[in-house]
Short mmCIF file of N, CA and C in Angstrom, two decimals:
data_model
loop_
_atom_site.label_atom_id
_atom_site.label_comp_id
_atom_site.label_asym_id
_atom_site.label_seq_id
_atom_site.Cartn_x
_atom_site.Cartn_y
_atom_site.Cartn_z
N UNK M 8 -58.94 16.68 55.88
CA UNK M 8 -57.74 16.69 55.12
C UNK M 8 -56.77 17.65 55.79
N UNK M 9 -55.63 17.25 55.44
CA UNK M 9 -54.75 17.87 56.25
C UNK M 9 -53.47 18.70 55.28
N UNK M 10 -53.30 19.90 55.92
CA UNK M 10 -52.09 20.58 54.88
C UNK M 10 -51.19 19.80 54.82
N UNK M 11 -50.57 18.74 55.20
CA UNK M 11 -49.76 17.92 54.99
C UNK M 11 -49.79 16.99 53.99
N UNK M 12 -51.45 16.59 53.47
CA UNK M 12 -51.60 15.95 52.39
C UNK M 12 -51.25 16.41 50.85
N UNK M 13 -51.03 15.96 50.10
CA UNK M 13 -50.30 16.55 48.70
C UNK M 13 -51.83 16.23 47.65
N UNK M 14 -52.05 17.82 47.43
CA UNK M 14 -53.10 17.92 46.16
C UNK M 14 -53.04 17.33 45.17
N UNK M 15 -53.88 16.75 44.46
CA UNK M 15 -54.09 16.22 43.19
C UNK M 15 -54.80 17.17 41.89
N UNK M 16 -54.06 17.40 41.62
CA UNK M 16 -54.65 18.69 40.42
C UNK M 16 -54.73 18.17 39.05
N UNK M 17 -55.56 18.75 38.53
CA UNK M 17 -55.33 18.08 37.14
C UNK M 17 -56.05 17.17 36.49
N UNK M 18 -56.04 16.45 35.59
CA UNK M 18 -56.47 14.87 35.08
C UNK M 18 -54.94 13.79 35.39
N UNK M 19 -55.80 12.91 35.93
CA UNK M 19 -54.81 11.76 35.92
C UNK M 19 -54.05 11.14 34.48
N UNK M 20 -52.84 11.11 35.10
CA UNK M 20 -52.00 10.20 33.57
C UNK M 20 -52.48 9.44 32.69
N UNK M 21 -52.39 9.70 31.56
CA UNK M 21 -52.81 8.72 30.43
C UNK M 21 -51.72 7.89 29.93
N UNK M 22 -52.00 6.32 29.74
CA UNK M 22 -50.19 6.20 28.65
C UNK M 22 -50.42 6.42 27.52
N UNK M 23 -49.33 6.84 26.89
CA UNK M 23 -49.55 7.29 25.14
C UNK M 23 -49.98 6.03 24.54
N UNK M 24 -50.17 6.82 23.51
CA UNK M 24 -51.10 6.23 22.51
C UNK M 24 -50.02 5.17 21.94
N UNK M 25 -50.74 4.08 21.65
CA UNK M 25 -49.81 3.14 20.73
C UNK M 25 -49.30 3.59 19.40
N UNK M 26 -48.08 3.34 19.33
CA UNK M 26 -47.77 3.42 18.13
C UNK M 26 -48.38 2.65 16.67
N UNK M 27 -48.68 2.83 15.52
CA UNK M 27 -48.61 1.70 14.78
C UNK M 27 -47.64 1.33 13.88
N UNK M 28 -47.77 0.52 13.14
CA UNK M 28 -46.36 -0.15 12.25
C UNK M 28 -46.68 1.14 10.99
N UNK M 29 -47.71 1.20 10.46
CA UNK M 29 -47.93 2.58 9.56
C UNK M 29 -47.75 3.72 9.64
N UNK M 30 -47.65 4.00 11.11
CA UNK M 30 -47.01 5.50 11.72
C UNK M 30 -45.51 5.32 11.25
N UNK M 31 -45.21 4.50 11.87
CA UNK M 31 -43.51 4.02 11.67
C UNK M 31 -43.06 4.24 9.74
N UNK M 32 -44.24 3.21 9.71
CA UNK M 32 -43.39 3.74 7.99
C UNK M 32 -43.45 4.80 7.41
N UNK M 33 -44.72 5.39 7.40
CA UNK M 33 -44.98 7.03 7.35
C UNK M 33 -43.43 7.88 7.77
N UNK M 34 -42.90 7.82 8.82
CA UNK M 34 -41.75 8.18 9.54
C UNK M 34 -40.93 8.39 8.41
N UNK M 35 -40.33 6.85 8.52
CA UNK M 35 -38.93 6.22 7.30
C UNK M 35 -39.50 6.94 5.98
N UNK M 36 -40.92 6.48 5.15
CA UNK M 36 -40.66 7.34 4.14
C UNK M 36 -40.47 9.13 3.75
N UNK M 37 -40.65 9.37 4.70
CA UNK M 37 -40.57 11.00 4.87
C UNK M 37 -39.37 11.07 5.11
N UNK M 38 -38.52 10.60 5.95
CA UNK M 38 -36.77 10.46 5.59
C UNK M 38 -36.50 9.50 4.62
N UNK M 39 -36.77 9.01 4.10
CA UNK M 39 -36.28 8.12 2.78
C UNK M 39 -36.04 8.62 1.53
N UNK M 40 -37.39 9.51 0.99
CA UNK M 40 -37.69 9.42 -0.24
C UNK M 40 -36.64 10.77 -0.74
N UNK M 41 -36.66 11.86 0.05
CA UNK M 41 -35.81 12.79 -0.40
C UNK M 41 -34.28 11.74 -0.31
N UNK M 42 -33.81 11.10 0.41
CA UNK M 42 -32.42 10.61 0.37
C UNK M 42 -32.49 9.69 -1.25
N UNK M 43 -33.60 9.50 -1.62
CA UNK M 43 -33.56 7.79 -3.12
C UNK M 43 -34.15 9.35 -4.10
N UNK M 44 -34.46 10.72 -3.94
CA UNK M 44 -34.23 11.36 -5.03
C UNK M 44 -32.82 12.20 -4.96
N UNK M 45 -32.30 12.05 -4.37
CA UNK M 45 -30.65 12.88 -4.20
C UNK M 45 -29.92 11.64 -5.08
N UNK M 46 -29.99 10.63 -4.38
CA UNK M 46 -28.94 9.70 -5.14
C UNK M 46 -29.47 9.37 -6.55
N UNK M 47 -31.01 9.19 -6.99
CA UNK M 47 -31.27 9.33 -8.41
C UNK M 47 -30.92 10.52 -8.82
N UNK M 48 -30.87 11.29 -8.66
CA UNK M 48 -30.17 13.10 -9.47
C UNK M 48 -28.41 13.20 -9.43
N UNK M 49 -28.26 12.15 -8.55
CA UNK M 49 -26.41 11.90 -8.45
C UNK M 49 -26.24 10.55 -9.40
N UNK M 50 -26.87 10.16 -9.30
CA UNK M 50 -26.60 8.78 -10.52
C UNK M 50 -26.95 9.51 -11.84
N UNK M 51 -27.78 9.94 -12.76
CA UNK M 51 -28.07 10.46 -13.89
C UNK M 51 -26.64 12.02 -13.76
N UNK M 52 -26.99 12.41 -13.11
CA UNK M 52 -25.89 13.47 -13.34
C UNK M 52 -24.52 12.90 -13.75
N UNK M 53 -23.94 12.27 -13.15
CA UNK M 53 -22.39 11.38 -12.93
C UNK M 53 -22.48 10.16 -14.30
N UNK M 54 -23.77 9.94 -14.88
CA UNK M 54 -23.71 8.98 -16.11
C UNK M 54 -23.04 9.21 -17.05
N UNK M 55 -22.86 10.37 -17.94
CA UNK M 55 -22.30 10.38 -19.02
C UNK M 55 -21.02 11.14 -18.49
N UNK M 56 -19.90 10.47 -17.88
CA UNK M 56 -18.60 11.17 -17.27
C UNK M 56 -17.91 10.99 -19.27
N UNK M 57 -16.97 11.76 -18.51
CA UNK M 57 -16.36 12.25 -20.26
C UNK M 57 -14.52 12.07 -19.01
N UNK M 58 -13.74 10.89 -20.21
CA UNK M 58 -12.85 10.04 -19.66
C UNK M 58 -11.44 11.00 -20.34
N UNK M 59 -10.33 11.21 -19.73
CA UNK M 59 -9.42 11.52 -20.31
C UNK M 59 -8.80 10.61 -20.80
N UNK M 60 -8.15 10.44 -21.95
CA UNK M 60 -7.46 9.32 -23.09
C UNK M 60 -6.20 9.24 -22.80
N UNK M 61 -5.22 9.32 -22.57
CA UNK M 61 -3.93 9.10 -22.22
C UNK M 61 -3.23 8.51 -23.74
N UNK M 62 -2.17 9.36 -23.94
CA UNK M 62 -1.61 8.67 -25.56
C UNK M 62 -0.15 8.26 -24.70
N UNK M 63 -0.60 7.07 -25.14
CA UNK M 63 0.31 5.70 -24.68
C UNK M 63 1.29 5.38 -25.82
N UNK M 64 1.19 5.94 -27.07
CA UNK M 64 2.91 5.42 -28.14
C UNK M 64 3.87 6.04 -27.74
N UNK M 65 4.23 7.19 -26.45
CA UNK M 65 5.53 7.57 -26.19
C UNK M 65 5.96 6.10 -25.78
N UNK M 66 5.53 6.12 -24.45
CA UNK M 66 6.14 4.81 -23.59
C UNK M 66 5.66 3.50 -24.18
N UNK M 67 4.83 3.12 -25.02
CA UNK M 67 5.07 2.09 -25.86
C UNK M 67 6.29 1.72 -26.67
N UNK M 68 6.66 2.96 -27.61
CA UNK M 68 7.68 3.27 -28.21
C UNK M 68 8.82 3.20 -27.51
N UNK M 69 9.28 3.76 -26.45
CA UNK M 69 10.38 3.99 -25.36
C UNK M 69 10.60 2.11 -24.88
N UNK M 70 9.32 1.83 -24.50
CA UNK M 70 9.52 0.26 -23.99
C UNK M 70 10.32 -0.46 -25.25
N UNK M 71 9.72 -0.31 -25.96
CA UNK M 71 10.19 -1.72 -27.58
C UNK M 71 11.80 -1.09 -27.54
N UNK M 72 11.96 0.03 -27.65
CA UNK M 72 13.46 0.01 -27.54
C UNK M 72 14.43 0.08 -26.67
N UNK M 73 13.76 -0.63 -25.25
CA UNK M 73 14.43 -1.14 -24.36
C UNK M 73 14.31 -2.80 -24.50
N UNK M 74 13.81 -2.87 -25.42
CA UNK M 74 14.22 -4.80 -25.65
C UNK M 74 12.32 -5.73 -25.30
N UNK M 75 11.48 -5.35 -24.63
CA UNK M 75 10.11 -5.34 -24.28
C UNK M 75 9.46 -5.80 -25.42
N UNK M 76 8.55 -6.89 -25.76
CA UNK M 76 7.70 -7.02 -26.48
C UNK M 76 6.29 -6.47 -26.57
N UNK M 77 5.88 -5.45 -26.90
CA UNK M 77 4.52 -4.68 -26.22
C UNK M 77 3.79 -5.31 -27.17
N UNK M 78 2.86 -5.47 -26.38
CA UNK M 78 1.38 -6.14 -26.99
C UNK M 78 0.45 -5.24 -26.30
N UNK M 79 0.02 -4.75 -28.23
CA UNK M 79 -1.43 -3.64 -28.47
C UNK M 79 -2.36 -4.19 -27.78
N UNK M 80 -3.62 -3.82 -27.03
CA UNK M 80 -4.38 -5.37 -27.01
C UNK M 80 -5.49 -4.45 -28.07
N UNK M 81 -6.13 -5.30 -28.42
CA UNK M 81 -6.98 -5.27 -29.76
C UNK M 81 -8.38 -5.66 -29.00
N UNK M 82 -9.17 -3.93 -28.67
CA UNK M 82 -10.20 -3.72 -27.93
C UNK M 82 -10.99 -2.61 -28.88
N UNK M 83 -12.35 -2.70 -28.32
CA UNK M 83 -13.58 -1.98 -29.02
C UNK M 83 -12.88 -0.20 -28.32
N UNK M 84 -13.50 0.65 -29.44
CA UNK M 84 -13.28 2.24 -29.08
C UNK M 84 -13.88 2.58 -27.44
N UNK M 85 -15.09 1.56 -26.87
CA UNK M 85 -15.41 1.78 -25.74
C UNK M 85 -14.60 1.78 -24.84
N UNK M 86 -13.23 0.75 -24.98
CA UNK M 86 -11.84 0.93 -24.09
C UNK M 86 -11.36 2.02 -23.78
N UNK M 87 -10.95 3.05 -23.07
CA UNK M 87 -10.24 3.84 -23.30
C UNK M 87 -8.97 3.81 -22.46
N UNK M 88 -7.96 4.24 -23.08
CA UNK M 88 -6.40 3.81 -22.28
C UNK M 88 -6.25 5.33 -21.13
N UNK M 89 -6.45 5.51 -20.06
CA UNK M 89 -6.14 6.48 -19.13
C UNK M 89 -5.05 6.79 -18.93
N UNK M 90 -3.76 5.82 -18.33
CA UNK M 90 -2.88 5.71 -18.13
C UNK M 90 -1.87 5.28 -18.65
N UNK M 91 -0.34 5.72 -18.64
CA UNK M 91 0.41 5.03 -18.91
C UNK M 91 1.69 5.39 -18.31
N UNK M 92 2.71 3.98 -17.93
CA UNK M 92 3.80 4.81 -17.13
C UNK M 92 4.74 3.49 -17.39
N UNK M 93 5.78 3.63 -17.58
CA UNK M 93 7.24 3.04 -17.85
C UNK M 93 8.35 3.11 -17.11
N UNK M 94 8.42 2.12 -16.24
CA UNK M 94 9.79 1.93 -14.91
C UNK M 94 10.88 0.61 -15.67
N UNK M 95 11.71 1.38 -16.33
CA UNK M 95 12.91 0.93 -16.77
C UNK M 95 13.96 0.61 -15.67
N UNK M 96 14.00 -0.47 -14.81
CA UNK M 96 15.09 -0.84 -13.89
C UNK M 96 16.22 -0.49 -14.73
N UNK M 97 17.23 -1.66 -13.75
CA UNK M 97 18.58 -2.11 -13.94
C UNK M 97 18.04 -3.56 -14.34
N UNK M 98 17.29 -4.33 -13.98
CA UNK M 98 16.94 -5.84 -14.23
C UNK M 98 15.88 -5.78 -14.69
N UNK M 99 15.10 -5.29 -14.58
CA UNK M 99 13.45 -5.23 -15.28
C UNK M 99 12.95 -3.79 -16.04
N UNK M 100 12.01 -4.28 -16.88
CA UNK M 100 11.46 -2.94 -17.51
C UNK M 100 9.82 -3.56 -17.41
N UNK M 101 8.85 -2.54 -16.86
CA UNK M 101 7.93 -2.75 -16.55
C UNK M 101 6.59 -1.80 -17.44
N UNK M 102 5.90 -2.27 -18.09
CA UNK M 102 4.94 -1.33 -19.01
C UNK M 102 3.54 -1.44 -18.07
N UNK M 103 2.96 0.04 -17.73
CA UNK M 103 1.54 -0.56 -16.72
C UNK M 103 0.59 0.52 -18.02
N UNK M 104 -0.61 0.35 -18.31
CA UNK M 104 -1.54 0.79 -18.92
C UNK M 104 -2.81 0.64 -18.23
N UNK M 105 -3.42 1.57 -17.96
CA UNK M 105 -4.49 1.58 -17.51
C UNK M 105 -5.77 2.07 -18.18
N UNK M 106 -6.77 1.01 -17.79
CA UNK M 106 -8.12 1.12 -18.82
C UNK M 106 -9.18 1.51 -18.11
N UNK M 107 -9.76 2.12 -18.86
CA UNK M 107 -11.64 2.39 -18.51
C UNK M 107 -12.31 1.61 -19.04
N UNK M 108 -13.12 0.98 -18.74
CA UNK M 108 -13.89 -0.18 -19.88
C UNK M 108 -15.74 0.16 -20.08
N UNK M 109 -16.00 -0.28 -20.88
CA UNK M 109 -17.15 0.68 -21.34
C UNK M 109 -18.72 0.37 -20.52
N UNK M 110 -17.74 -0.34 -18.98
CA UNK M 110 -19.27 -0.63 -17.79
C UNK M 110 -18.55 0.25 -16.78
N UNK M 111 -17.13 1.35 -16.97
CA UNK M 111 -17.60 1.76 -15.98
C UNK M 111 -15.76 1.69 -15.27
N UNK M 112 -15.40 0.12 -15.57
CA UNK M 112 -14.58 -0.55 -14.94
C UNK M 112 -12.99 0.20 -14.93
N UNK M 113 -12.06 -0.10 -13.99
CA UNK M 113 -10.81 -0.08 -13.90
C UNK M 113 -9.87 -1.25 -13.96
N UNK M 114 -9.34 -1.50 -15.03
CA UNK M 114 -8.54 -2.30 -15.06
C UNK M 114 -7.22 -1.89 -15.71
N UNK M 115 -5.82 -2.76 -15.43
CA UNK M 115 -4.02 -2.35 -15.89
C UNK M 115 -3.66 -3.28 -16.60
N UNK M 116 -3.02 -3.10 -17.58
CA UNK M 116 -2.56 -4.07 -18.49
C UNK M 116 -0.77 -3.74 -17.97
N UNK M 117 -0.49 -4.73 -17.66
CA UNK M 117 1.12 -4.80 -16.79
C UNK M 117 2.02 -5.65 -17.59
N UNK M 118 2.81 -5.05 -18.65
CA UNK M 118 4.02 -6.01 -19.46
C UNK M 118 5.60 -6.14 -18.74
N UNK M 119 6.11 -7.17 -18.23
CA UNK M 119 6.93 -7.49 -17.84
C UNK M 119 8.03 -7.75 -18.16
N UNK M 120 9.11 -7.38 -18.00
CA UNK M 120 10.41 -8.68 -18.03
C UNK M 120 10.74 -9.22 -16.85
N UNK M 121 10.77 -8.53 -15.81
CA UNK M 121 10.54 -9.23 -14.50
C UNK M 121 9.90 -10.10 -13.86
N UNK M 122 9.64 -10.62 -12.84
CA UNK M 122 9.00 -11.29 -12.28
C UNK M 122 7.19 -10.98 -11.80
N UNK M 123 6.45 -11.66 -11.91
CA UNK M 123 4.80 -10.96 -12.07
C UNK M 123 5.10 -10.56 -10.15
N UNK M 124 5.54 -11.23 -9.42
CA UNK M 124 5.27 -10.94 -8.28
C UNK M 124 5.74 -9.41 -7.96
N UNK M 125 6.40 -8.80 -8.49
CA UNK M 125 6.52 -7.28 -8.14
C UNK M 125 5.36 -6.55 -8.84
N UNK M 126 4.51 -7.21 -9.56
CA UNK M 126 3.38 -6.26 -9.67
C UNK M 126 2.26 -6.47 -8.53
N UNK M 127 2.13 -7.69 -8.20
CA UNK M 127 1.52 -7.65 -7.02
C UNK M 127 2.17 -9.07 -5.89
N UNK M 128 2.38 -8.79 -4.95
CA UNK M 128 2.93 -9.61 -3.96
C UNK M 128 2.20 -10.97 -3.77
N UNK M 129 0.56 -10.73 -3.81
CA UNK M 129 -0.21 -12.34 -3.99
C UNK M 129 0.14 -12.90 -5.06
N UNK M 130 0.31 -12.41 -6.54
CA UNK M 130 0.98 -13.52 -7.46
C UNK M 130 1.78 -14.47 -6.72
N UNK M 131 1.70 -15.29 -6.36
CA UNK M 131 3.32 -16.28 -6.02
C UNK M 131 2.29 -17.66 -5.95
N UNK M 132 2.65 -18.53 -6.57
CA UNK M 132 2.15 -19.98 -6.93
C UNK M 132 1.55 -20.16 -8.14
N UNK M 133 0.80 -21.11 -7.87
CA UNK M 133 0.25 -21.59 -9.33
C UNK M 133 -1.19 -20.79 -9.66
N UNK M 134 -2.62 -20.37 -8.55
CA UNK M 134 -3.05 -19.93 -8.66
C UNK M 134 -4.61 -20.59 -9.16
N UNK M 135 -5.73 -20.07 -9.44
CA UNK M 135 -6.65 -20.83 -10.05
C UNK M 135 -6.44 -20.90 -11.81
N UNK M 136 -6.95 -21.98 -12.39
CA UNK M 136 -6.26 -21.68 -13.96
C UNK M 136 -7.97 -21.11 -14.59
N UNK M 137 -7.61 -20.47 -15.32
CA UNK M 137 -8.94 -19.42 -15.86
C UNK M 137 -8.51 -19.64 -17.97
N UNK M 138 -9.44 -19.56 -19.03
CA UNK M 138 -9.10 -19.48 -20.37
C UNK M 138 -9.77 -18.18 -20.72
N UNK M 139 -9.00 -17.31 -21.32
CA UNK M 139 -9.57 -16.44 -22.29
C UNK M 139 -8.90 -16.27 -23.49
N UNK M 140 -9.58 -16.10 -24.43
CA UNK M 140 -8.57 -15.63 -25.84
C UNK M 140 -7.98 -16.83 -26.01
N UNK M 141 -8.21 -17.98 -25.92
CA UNK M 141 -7.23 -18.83 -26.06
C UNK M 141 -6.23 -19.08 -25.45
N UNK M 142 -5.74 -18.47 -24.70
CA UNK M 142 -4.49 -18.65 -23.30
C UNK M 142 -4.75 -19.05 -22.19
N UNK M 143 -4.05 -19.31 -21.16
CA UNK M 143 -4.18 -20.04 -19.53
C UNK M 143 -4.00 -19.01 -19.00
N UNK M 144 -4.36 -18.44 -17.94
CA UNK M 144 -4.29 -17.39 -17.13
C UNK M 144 -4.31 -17.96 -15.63
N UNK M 145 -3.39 -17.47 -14.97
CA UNK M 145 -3.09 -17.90 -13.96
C UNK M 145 -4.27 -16.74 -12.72
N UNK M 146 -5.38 -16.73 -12.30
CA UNK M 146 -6.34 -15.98 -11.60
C UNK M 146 -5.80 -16.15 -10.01
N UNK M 147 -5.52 -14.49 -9.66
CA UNK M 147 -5.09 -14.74 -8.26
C UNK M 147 -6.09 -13.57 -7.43
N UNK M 148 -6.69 -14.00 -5.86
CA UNK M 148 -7.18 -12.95 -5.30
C UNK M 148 -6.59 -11.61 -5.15
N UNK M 149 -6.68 -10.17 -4.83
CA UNK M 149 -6.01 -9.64 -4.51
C UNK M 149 -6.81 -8.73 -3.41
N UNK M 150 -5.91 -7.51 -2.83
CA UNK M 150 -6.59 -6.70 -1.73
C UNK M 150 -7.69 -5.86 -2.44
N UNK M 151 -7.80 -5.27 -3.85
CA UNK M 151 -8.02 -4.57 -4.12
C UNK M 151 -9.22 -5.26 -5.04
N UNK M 152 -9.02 -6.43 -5.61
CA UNK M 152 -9.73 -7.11 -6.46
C UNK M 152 -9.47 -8.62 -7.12
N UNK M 153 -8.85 -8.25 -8.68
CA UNK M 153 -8.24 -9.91 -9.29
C UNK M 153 -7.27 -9.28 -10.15
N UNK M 154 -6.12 -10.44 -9.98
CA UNK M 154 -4.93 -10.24 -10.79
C UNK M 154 -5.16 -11.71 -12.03
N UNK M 155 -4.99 -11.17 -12.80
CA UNK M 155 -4.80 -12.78 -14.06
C UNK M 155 -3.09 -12.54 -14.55
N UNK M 156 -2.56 -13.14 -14.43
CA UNK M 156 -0.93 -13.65 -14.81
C UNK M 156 -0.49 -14.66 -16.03
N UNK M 157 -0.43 -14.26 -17.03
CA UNK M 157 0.34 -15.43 -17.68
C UNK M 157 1.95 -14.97 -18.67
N UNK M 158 2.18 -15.51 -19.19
CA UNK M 158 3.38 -15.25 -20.31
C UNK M 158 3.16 -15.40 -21.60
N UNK M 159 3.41 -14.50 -22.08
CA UNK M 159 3.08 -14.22 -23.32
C UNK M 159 4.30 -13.64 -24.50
N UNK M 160 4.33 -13.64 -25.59
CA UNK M 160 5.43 -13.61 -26.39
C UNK M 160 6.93 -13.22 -25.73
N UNK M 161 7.12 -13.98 -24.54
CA UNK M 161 8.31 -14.13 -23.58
C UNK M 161 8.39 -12.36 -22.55
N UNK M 162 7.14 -12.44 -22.53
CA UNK M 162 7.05 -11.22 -21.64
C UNK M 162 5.82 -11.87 -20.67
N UNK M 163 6.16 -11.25 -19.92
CA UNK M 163 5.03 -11.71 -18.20
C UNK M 163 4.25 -10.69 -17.94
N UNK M 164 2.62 -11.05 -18.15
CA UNK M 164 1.36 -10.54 -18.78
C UNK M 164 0.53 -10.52 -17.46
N UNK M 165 0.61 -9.24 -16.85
CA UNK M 165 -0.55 -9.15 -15.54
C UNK M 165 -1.48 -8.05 -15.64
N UNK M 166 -3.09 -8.53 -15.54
CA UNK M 166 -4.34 -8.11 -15.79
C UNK M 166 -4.26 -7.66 -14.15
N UNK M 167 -4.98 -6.50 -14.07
CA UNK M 167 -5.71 -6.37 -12.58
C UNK M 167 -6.81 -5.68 -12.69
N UNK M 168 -7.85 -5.61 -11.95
CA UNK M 168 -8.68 -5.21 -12.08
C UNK M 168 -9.15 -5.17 -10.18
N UNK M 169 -10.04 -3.81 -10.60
CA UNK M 169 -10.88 -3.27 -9.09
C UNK M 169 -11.80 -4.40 -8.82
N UNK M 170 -12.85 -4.84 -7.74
CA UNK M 170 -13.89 -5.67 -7.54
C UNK M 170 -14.58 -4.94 -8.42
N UNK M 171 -15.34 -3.79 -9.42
CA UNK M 171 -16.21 -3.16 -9.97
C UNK M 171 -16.03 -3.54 -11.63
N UNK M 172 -14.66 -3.81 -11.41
CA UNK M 172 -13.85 -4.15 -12.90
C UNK M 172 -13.88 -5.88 -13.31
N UNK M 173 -13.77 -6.51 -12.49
CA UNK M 173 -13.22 -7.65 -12.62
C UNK M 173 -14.10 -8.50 -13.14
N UNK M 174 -14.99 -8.15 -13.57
CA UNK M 174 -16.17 -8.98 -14.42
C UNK M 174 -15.64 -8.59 -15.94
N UNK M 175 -15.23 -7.79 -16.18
CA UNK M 175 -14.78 -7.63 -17.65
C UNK M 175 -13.52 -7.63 -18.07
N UNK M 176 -12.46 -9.01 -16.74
CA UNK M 176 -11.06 -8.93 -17.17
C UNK M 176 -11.19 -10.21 -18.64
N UNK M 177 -12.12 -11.33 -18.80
CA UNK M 177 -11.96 -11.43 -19.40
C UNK M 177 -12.35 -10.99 -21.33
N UNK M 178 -12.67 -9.72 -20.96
CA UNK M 178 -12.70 -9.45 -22.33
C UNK M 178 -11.32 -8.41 -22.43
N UNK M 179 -10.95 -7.81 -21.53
CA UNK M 179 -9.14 -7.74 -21.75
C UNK M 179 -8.07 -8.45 -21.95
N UNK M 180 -8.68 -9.98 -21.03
CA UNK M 180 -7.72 -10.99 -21.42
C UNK M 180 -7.96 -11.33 -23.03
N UNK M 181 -9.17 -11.45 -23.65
CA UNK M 181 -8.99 -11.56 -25.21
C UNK M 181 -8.74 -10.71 -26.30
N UNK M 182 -8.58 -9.38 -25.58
CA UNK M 182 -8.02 -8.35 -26.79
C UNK M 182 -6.83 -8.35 -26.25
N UNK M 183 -5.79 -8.96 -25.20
CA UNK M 183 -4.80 -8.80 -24.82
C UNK M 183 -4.25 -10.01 -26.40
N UNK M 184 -4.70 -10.98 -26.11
CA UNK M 184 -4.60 -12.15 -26.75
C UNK M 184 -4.79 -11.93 -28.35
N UNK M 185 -5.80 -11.07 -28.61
CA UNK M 185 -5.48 -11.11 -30.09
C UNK M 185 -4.69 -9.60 -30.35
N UNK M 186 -4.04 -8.97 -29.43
CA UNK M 186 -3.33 -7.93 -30.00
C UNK M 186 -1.71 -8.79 -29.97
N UNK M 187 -1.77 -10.20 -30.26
CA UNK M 187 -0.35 -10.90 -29.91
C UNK M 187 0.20 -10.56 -32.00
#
């Protein structure tokens, strides 16, 4: 042998060990399970949120005596009204109310004298036709979720609702309808 040759020291290479599919899951649940008890301790914590009420007879009141037909809508105490805000144009007077609904949901009750398309720009056509409460509702997509449109005691009646909301526009559309 010659100093030029290169020593071999050691034990020769092994390849690692195979993995198995049970190692693997072992893995994931050891990062999993603390992440599904954070979000169960963030879901029970965040359950019973406590909603601010918004008293809506100023600008109810303020609307009717700008000429506006306001319609109460006639909903369970689980409703609660959050919002309320009153844009008195030169050509339009616009009533928006905003609801909490008792899954959670966001939805606006929008009274018009104007045209529905300034409450949202997709209103424009005929739309899909939808019944609640006894009325036609004109159902339009929107960016945010669903708009329902119709006319009502000569005022122009727009529902909107979030994608989280929009399963319970029609039980707004029927307390919209029997608060006529």
């Amino acid at each position: 042998m010659s100093s030029n040759d290169p020593k071999v020291t050691g034990e020769p290479t092994r390849r690692p060990k195979q993995r198995r599919m049970r190692d693997m899951a072992m893995s994931m649940a050891v990062l999993l399970v603390p992440l599904g008890i954070f979000f169960a301790l963030w879901d029970w914590a965040s359950e019973d949120r406590q909603v601010s009420v918004a008293d809506t007879s100023e600008d109810y009141l303020t609307a009717e005596s700008l000429g506006l037909e306001v319609i109460r809508p006639d909903l369970s105490e689980d409703w609660k009204p959050i919002s309320s805000a009153l844009d008195a144009g030169e050509e339009s007077i616009m009533l928006r109310t905003g609801w909490y609904s008792p899954d959670g949901g966001g939805l606006q009750l929008v009274q018009t004298t104007g045209d529905p398309s300034e409450v949202y720009e997709q209103i424009d056509g005929g739309g899909r036709e939808v019944e609640a409460g006894g009325v036609l509702w004109s159902a339009y997509d929107t960016d945010d979720g669903e708009a329902w449109a119709t006319e009502l005691a000569g005022t122009n009646v727009v529902l909107t609702a979030d994608a989280d909301g929009a399963a319970e526009l029609p039980e707004l559309a029927e307390g919209v309808a029997a608060g006529l």
